[in-house]
JSON list of C-alpha atoms in Angstrom, two decimals:
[
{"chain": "A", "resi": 25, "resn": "UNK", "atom": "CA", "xyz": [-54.68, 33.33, -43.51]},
{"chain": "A", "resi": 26, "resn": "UNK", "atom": "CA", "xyz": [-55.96, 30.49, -41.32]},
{"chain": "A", "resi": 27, "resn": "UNK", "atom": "CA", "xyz": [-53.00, 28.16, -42.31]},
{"chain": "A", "resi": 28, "resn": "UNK", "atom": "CA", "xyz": [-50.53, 31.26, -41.52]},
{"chain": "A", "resi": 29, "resn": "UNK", "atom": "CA", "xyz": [-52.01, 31.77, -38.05]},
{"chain": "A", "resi": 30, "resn": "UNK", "atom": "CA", "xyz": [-52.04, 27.69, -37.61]},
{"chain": "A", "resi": 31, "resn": "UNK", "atom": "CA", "xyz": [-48.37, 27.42, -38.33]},
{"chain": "A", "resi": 32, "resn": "UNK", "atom": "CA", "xyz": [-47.06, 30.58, -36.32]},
{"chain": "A", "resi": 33, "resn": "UNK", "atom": "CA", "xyz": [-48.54, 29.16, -33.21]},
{"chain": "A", "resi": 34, "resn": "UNK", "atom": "CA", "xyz": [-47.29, 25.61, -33.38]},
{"chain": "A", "resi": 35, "resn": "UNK", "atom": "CA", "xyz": [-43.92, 27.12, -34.45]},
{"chain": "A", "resi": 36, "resn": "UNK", "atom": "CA", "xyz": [-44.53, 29.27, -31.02]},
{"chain": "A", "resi": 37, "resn": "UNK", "atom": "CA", "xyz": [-45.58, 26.55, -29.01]},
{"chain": "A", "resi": 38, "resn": "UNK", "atom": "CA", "xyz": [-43.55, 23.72, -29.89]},
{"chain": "A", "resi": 39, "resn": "UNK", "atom": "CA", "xyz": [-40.38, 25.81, -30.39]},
{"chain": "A", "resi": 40, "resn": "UNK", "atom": "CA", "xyz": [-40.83, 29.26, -28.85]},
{"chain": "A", "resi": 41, "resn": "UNK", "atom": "CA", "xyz": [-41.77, 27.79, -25.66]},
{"chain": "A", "resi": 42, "resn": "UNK", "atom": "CA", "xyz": [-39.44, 25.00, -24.50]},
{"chain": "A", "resi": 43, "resn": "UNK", "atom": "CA", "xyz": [-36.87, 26.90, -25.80]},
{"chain": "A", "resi": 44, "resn": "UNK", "atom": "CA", "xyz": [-37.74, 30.01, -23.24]},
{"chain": "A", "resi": 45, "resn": "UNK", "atom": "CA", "xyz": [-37.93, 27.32, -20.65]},
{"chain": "A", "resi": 46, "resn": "UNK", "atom": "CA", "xyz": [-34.58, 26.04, -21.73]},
{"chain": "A", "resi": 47, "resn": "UNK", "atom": "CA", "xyz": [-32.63, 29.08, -21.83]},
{"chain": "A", "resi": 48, "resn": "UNK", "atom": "CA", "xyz": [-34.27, 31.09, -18.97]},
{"chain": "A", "resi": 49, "resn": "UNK", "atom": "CA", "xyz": [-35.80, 28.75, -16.46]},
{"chain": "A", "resi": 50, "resn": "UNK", "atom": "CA", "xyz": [-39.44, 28.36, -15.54]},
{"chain": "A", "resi": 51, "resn": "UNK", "atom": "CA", "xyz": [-41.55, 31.42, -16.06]},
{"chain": "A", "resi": 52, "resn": "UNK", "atom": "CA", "xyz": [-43.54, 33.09, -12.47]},
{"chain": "A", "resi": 53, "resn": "UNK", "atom": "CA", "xyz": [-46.85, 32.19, -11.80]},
{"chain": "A", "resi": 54, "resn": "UNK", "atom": "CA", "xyz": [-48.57, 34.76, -12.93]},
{"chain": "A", "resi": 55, "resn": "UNK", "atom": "CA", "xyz": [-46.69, 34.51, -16.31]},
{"chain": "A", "resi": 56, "resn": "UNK", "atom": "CA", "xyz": [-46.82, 30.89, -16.44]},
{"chain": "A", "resi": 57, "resn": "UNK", "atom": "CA", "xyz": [-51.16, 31.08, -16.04]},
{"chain": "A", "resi": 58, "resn": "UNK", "atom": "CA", "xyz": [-50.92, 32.99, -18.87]},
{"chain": "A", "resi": 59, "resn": "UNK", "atom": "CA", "xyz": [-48.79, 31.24, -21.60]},
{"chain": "A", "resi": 60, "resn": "UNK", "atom": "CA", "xyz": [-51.12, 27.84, -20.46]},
{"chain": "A", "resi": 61, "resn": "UNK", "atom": "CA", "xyz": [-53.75, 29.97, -20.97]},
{"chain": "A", "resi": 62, "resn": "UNK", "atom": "CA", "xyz": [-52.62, 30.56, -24.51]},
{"chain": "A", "resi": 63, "resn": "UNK", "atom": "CA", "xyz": [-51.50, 27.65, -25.39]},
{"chain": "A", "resi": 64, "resn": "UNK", "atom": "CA", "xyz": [-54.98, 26.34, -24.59]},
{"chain": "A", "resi": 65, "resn": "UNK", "atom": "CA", "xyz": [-56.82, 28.76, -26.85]},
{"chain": "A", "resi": 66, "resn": "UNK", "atom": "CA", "xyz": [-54.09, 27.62, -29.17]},
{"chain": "A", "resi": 67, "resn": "UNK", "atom": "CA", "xyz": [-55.30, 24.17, -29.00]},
{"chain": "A", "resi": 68, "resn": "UNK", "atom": "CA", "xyz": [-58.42, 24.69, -29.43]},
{"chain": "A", "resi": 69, "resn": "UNK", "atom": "CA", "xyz": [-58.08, 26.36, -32.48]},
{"chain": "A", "resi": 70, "resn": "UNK", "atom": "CA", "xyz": [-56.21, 24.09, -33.75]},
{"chain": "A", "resi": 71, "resn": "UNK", "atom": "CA", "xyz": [-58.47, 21.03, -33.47]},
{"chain": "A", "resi": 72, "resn": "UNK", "atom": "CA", "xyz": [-55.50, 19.54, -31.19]},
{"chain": "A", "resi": 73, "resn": "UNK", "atom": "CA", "xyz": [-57.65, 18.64, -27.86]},
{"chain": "A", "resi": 74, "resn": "UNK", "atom": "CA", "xyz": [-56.31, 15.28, -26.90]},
{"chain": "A", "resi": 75, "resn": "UNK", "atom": "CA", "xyz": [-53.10, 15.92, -26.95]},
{"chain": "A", "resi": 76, "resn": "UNK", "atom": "CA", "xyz": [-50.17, 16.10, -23.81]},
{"chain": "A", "resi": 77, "resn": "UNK", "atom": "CA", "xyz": [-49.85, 18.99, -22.42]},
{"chain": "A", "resi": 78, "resn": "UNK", "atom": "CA", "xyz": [-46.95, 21.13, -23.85]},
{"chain": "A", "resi": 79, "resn": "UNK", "atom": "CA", "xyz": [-44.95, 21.21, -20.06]},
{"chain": "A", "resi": 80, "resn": "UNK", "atom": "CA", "xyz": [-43.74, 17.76, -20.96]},
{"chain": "A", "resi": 81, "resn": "UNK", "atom": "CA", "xyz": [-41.85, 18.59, -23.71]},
{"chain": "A", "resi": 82, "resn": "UNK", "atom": "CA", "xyz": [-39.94, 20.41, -21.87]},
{"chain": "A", "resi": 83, "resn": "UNK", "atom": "CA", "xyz": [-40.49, 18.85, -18.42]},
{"chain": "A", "resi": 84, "resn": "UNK", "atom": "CA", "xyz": [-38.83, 15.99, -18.85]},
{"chain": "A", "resi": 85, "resn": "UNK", "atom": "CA", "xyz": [-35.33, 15.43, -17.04]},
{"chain": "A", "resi": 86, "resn": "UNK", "atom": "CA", "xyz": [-32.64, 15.82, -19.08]},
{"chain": "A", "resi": 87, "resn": "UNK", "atom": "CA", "xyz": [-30.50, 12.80, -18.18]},
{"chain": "A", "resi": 88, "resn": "UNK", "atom": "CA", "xyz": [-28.61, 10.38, -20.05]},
{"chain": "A", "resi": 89, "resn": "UNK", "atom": "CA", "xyz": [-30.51, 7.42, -21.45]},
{"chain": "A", "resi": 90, "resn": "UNK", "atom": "CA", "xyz": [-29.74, 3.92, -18.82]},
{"chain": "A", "resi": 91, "resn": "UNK", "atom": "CA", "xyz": [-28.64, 0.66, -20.29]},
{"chain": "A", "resi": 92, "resn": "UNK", "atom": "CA", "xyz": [-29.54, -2.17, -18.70]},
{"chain": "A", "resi": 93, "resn": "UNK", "atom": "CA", "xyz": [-26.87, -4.52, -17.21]},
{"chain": "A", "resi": 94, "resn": "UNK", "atom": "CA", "xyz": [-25.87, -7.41, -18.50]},
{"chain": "A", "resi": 95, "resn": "UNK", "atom": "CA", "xyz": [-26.15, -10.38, -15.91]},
{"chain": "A", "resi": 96, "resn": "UNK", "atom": "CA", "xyz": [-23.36, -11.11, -14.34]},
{"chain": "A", "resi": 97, "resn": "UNK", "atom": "CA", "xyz": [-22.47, -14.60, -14.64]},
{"chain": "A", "resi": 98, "resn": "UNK", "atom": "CA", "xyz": [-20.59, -15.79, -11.14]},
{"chain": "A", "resi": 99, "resn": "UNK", "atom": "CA", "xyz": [-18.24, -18.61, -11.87]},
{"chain": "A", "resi": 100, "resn": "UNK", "atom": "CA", "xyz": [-17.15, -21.44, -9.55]},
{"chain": "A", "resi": 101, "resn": "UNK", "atom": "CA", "xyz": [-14.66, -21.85, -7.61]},
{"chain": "A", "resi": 102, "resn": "UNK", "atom": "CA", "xyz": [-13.28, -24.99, -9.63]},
{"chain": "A", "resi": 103, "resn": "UNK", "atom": "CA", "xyz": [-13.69, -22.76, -12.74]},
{"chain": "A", "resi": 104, "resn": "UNK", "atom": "CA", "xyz": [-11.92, -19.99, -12.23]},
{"chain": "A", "resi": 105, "resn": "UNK", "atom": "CA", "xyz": [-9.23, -22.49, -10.33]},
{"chain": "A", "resi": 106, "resn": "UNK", "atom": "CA", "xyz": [-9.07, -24.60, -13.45]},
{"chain": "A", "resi": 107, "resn": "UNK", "atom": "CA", "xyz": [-8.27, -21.64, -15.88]},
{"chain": "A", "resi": 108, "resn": "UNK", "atom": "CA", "xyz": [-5.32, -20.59, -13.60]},
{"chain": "A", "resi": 109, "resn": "UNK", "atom": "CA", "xyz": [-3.61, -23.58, -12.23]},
{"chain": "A", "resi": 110, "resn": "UNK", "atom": "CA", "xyz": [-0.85, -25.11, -14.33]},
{"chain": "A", "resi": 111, "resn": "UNK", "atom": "CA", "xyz": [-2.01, -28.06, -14.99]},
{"chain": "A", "resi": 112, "resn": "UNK", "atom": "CA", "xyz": [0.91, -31.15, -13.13]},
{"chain": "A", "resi": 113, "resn": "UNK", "atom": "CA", "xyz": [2.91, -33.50, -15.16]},
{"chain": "A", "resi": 114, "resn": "UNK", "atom": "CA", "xyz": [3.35, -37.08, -13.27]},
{"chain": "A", "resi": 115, "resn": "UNK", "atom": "CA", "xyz": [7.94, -36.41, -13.95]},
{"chain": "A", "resi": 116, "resn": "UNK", "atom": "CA", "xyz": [8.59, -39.23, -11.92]},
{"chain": "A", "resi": 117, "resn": "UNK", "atom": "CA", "xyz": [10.01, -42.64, -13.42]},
{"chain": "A", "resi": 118, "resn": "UNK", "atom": "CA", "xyz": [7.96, -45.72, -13.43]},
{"chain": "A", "resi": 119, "resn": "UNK", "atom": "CA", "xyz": [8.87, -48.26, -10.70]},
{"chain": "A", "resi": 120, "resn": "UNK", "atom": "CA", "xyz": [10.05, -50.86, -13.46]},
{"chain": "A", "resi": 121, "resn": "UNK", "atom": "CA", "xyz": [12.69, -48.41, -14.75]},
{"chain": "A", "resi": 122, "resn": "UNK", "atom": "CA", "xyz": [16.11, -48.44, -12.83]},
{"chain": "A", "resi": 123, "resn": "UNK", "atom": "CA", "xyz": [17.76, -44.86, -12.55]},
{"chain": "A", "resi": 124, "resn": "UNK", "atom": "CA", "xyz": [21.40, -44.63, -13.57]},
{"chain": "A", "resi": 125, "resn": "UNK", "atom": "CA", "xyz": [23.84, -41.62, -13.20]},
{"chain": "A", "resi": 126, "resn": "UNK", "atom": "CA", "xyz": [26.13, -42.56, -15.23]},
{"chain": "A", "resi": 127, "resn": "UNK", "atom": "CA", "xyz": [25.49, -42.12, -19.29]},
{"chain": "A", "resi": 128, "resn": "UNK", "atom": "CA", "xyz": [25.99, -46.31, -21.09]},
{"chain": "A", "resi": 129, "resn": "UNK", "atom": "CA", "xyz": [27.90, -43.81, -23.81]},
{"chain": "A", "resi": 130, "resn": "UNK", "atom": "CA", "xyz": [30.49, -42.51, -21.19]},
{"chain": "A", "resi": 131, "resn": "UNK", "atom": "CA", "xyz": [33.44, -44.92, -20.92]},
{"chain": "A", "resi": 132, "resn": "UNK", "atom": "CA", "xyz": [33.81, -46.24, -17.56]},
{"chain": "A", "resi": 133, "resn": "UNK", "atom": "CA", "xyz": [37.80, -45.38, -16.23]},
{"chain": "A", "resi": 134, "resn": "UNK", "atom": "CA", "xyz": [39.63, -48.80, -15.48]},
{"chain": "A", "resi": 135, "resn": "UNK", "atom": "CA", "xyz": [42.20, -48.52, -12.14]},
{"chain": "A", "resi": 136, "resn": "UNK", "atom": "CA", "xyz": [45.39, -48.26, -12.79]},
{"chain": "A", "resi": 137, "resn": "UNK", "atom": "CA", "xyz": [45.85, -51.50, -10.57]},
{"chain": "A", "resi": 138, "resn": "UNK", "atom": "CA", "xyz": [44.49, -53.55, -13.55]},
{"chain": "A", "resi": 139, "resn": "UNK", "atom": "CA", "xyz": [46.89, -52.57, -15.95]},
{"chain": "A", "resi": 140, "resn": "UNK", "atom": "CA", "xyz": [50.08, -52.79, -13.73]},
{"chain": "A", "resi": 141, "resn": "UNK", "atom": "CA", "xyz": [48.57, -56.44, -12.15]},
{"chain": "A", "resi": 142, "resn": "UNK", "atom": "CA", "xyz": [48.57, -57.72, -15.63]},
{"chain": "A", "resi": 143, "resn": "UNK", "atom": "CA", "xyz": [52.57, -56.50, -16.79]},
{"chain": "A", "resi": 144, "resn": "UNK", "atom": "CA", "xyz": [53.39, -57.83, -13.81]},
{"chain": "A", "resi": 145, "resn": "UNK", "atom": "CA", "xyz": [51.97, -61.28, -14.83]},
{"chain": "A", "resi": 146, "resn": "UNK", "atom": "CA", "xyz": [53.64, -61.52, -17.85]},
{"chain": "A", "resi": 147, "resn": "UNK", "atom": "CA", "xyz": [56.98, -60.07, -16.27]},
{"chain": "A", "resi": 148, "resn": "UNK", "atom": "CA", "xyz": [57.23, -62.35, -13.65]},
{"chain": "A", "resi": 149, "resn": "UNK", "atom": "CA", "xyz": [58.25, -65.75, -15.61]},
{"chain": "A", "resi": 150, "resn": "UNK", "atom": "CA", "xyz": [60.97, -63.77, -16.95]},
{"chain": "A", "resi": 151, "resn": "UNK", "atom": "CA", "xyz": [62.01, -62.60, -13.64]},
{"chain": "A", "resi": 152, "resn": "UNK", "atom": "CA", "xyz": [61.80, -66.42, -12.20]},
{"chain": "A", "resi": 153, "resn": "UNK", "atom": "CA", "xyz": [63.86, -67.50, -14.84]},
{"chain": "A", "resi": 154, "resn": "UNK", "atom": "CA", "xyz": [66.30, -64.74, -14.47]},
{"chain": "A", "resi": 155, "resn": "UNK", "atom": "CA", "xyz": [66.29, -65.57, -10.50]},
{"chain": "A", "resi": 156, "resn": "UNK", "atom": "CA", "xyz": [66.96, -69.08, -11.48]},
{"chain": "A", "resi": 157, "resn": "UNK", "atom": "CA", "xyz": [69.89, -67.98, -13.76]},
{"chain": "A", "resi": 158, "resn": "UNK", "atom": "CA", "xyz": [71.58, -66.60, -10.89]},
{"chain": "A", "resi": 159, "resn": "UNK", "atom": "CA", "xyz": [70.51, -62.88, -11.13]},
{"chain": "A", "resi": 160, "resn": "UNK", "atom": "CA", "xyz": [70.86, -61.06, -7.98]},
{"chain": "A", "resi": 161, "resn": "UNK", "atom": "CA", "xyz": [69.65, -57.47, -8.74]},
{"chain": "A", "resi": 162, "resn": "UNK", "atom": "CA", "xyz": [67.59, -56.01, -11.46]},
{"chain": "A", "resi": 163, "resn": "UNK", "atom": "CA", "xyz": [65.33, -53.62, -12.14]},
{"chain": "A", "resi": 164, "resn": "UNK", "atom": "CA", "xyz": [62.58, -51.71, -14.89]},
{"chain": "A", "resi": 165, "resn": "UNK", "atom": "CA", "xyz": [62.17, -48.32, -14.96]},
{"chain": "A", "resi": 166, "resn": "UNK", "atom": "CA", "xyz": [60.77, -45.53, -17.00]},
{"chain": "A", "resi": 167, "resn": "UNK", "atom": "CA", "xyz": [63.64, -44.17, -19.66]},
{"chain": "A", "resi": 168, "resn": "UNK", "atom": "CA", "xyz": [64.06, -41.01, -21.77]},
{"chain": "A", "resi": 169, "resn": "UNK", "atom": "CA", "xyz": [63.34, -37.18, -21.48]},
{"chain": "A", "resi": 170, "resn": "UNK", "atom": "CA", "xyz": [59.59, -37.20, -21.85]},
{"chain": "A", "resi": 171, "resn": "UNK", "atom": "CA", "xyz": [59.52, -41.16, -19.99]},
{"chain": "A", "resi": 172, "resn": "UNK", "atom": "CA", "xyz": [57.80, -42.95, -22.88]},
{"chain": "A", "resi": 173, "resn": "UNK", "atom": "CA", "xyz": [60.74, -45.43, -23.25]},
{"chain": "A", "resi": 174, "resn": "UNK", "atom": "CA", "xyz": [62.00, -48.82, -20.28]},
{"chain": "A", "resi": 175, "resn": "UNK", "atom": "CA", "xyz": [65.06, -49.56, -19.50]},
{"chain": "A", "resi": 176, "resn": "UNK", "atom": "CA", "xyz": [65.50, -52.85, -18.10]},
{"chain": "A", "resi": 177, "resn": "UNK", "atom": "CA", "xyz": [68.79, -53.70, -16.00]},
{"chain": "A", "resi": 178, "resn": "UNK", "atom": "CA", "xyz": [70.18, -56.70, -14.86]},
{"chain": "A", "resi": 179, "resn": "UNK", "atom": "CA", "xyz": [73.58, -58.22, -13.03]},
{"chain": "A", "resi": 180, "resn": "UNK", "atom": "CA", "xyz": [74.52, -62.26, -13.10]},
{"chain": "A", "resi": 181, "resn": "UNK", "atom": "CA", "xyz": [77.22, -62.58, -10.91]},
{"chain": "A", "resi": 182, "resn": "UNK", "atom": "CA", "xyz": [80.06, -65.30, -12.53]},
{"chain": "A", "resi": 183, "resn": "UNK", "atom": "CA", "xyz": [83.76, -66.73, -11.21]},
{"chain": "A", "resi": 184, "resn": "UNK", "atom": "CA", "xyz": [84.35, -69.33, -9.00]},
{"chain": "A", "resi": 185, "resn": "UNK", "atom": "CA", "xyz": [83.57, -67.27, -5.81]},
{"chain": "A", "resi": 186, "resn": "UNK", "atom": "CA", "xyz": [80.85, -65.18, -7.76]},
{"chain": "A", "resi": 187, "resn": "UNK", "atom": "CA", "xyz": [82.85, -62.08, -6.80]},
{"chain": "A", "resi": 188, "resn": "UNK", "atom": "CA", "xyz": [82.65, -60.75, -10.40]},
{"chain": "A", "resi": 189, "resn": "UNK", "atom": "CA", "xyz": [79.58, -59.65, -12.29]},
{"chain": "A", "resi": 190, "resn": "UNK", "atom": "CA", "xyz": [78.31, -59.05, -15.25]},
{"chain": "A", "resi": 191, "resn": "UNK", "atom": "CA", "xyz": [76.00, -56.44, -16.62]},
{"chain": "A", "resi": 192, "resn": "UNK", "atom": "CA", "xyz": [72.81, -56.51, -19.26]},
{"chain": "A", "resi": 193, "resn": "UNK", "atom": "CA", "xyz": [70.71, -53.53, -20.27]},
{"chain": "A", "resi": 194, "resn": "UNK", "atom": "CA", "xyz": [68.05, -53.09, -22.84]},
{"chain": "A", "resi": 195, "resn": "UNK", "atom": "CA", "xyz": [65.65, -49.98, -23.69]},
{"chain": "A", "resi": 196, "resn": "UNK", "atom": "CA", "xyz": [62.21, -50.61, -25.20]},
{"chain": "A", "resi": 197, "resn": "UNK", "atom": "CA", "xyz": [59.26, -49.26, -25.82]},
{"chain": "A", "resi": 198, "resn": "UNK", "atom": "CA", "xyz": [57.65, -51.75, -24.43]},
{"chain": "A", "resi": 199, "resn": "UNK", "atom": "CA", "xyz": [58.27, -53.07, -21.09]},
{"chain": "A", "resi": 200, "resn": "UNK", "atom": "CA", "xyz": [57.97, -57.15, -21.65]},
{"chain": "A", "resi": 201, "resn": "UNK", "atom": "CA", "xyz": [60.10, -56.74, -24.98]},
{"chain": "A", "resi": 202, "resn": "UNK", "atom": "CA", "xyz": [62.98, -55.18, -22.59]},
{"chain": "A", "resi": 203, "resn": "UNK", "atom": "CA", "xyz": [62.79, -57.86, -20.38]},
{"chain": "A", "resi": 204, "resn": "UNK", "atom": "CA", "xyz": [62.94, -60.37, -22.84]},
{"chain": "A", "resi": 205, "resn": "UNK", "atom": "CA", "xyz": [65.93, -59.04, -24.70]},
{"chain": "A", "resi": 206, "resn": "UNK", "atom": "CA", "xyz": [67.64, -59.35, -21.54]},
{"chain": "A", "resi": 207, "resn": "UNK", "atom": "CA", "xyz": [66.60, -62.77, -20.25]},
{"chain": "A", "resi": 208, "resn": "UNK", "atom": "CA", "xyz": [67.66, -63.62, -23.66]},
{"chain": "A", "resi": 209, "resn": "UNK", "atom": "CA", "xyz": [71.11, -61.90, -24.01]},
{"chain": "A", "resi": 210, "resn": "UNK", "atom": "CA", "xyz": [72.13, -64.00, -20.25]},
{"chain": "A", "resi": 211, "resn": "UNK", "atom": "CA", "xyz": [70.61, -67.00, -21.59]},
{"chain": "A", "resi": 212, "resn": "UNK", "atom": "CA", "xyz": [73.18, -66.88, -24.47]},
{"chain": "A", "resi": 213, "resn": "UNK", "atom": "CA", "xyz": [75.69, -65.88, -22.28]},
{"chain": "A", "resi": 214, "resn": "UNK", "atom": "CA", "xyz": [75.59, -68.67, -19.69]},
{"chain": "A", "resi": 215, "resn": "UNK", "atom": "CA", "xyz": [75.43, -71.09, -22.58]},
{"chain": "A", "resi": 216, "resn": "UNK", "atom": "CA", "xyz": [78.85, -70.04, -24.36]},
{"chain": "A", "resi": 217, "resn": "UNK", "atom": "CA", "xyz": [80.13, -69.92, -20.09]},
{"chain": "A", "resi": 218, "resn": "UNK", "atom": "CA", "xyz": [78.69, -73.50, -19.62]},
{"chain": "A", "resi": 219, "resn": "UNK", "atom": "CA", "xyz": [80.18, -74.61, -23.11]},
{"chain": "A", "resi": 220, "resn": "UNK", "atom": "CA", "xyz": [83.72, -73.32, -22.22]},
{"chain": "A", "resi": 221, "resn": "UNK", "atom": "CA", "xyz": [84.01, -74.92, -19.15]},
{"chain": "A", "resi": 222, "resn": "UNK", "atom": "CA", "xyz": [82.72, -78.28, -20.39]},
{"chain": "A", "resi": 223, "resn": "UNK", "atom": "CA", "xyz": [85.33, -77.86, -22.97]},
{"chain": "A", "resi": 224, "resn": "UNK", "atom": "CA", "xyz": [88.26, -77.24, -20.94]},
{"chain": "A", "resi": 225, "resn": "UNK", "atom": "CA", "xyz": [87.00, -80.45, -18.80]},
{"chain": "A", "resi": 226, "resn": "UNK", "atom": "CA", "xyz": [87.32, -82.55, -21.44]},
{"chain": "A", "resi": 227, "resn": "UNK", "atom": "CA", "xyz": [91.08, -81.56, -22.20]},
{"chain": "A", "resi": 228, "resn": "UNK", "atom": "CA", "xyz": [92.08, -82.33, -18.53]}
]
């Protein structure tokens, strides 16, 4: 019966109790002498003298538990300036190294001047020689419907007064092989004309 009596007032004072307080606020005065009043004889019957009062198990706030901070850790300047900066490349060339625009693969474009300067020197002994042969007009030019051909054309004048001519004409492919097809057709011709007039001398 003791052990009954034991349990229903620790089930009334450790559950009965804060939950009133819970549910319906704290009691009035005159109430609240009398439930400490009760829980004391309580106590005392139950051999439980040194412990906490029973307003703290309910007293206590009811606020979620704090959790300490973690120190924070204030980085440099240069830190924080180190993680962000991109850190510079050095692009520019060493003194020792000349810069060129122009690519040693690309092929360099030679003028036009070169090319003509050197058909013109080996055209022009053929022209002296045709100038010493008595030529008085001649002249190369481009030949054919798409131009990829020469046509050289020259006139030797011949008679005793030089008021007759005669005419030589040669297309090529090449230029110089025009030129020399000519020279050489008036070269042949002069000889049989110097050849026929040293002939008829003779029979005079």
């Amino acid at each position: 019966m003791t052990a009954l009596f034991r349990a229903t007032v620790m089930l009334v004072t450790l559950v009965g109790l804060p939950a009133a307080w819970i549910y319906y606020g704290p009691l009035p005065t005159g109430a609240q002498k009398v439930v400490d009043r009760f829980v004391d004889v309580a106590r005392e019957a139950m051999g439980w003298q040194h412990q906490l009062p029973v307003k703290q198990a309910w007293d206590q706030d009811k606020a979620a538990p704090r959790f300490e901070e973690a120190p924070f850790r204030q980085q440099s300047d240069e830190s924080i300036r180190g993680q962000h900066e991109t850190p510079q490349v050095n692009v520019s060339a060493p003194p020792s190294s000349p810069i060129s625009l122009v690519s040693a693969t690309l092929p360099v474009a030679q003028p036009k001047m070169a090319a003509t300067d050197d058909l013109a020197g080996q055209l022009e002994p053929h022209f002296s020689l045709l100038r010493k042969l008595g030529a008085a007009d001649y002249a190369l030019a481009h030949w054919g419907s798409e131009g990829n051909l020469y046509r050289f054309h020259c006139s030797i004048p011949f008679g005793s007064e030089g008021l007759m001519s005669r005419e030589f004409d040669a297309i090529e492919a090449d230029p110089v092989a025009a030129v020399r097809q000519v020279v050489g057709e008036v070269t042949s011709w002069q000889n049989v004309q110097l050849d026929a007039a040293h002939s008829s001398t003779q029979w005079r």
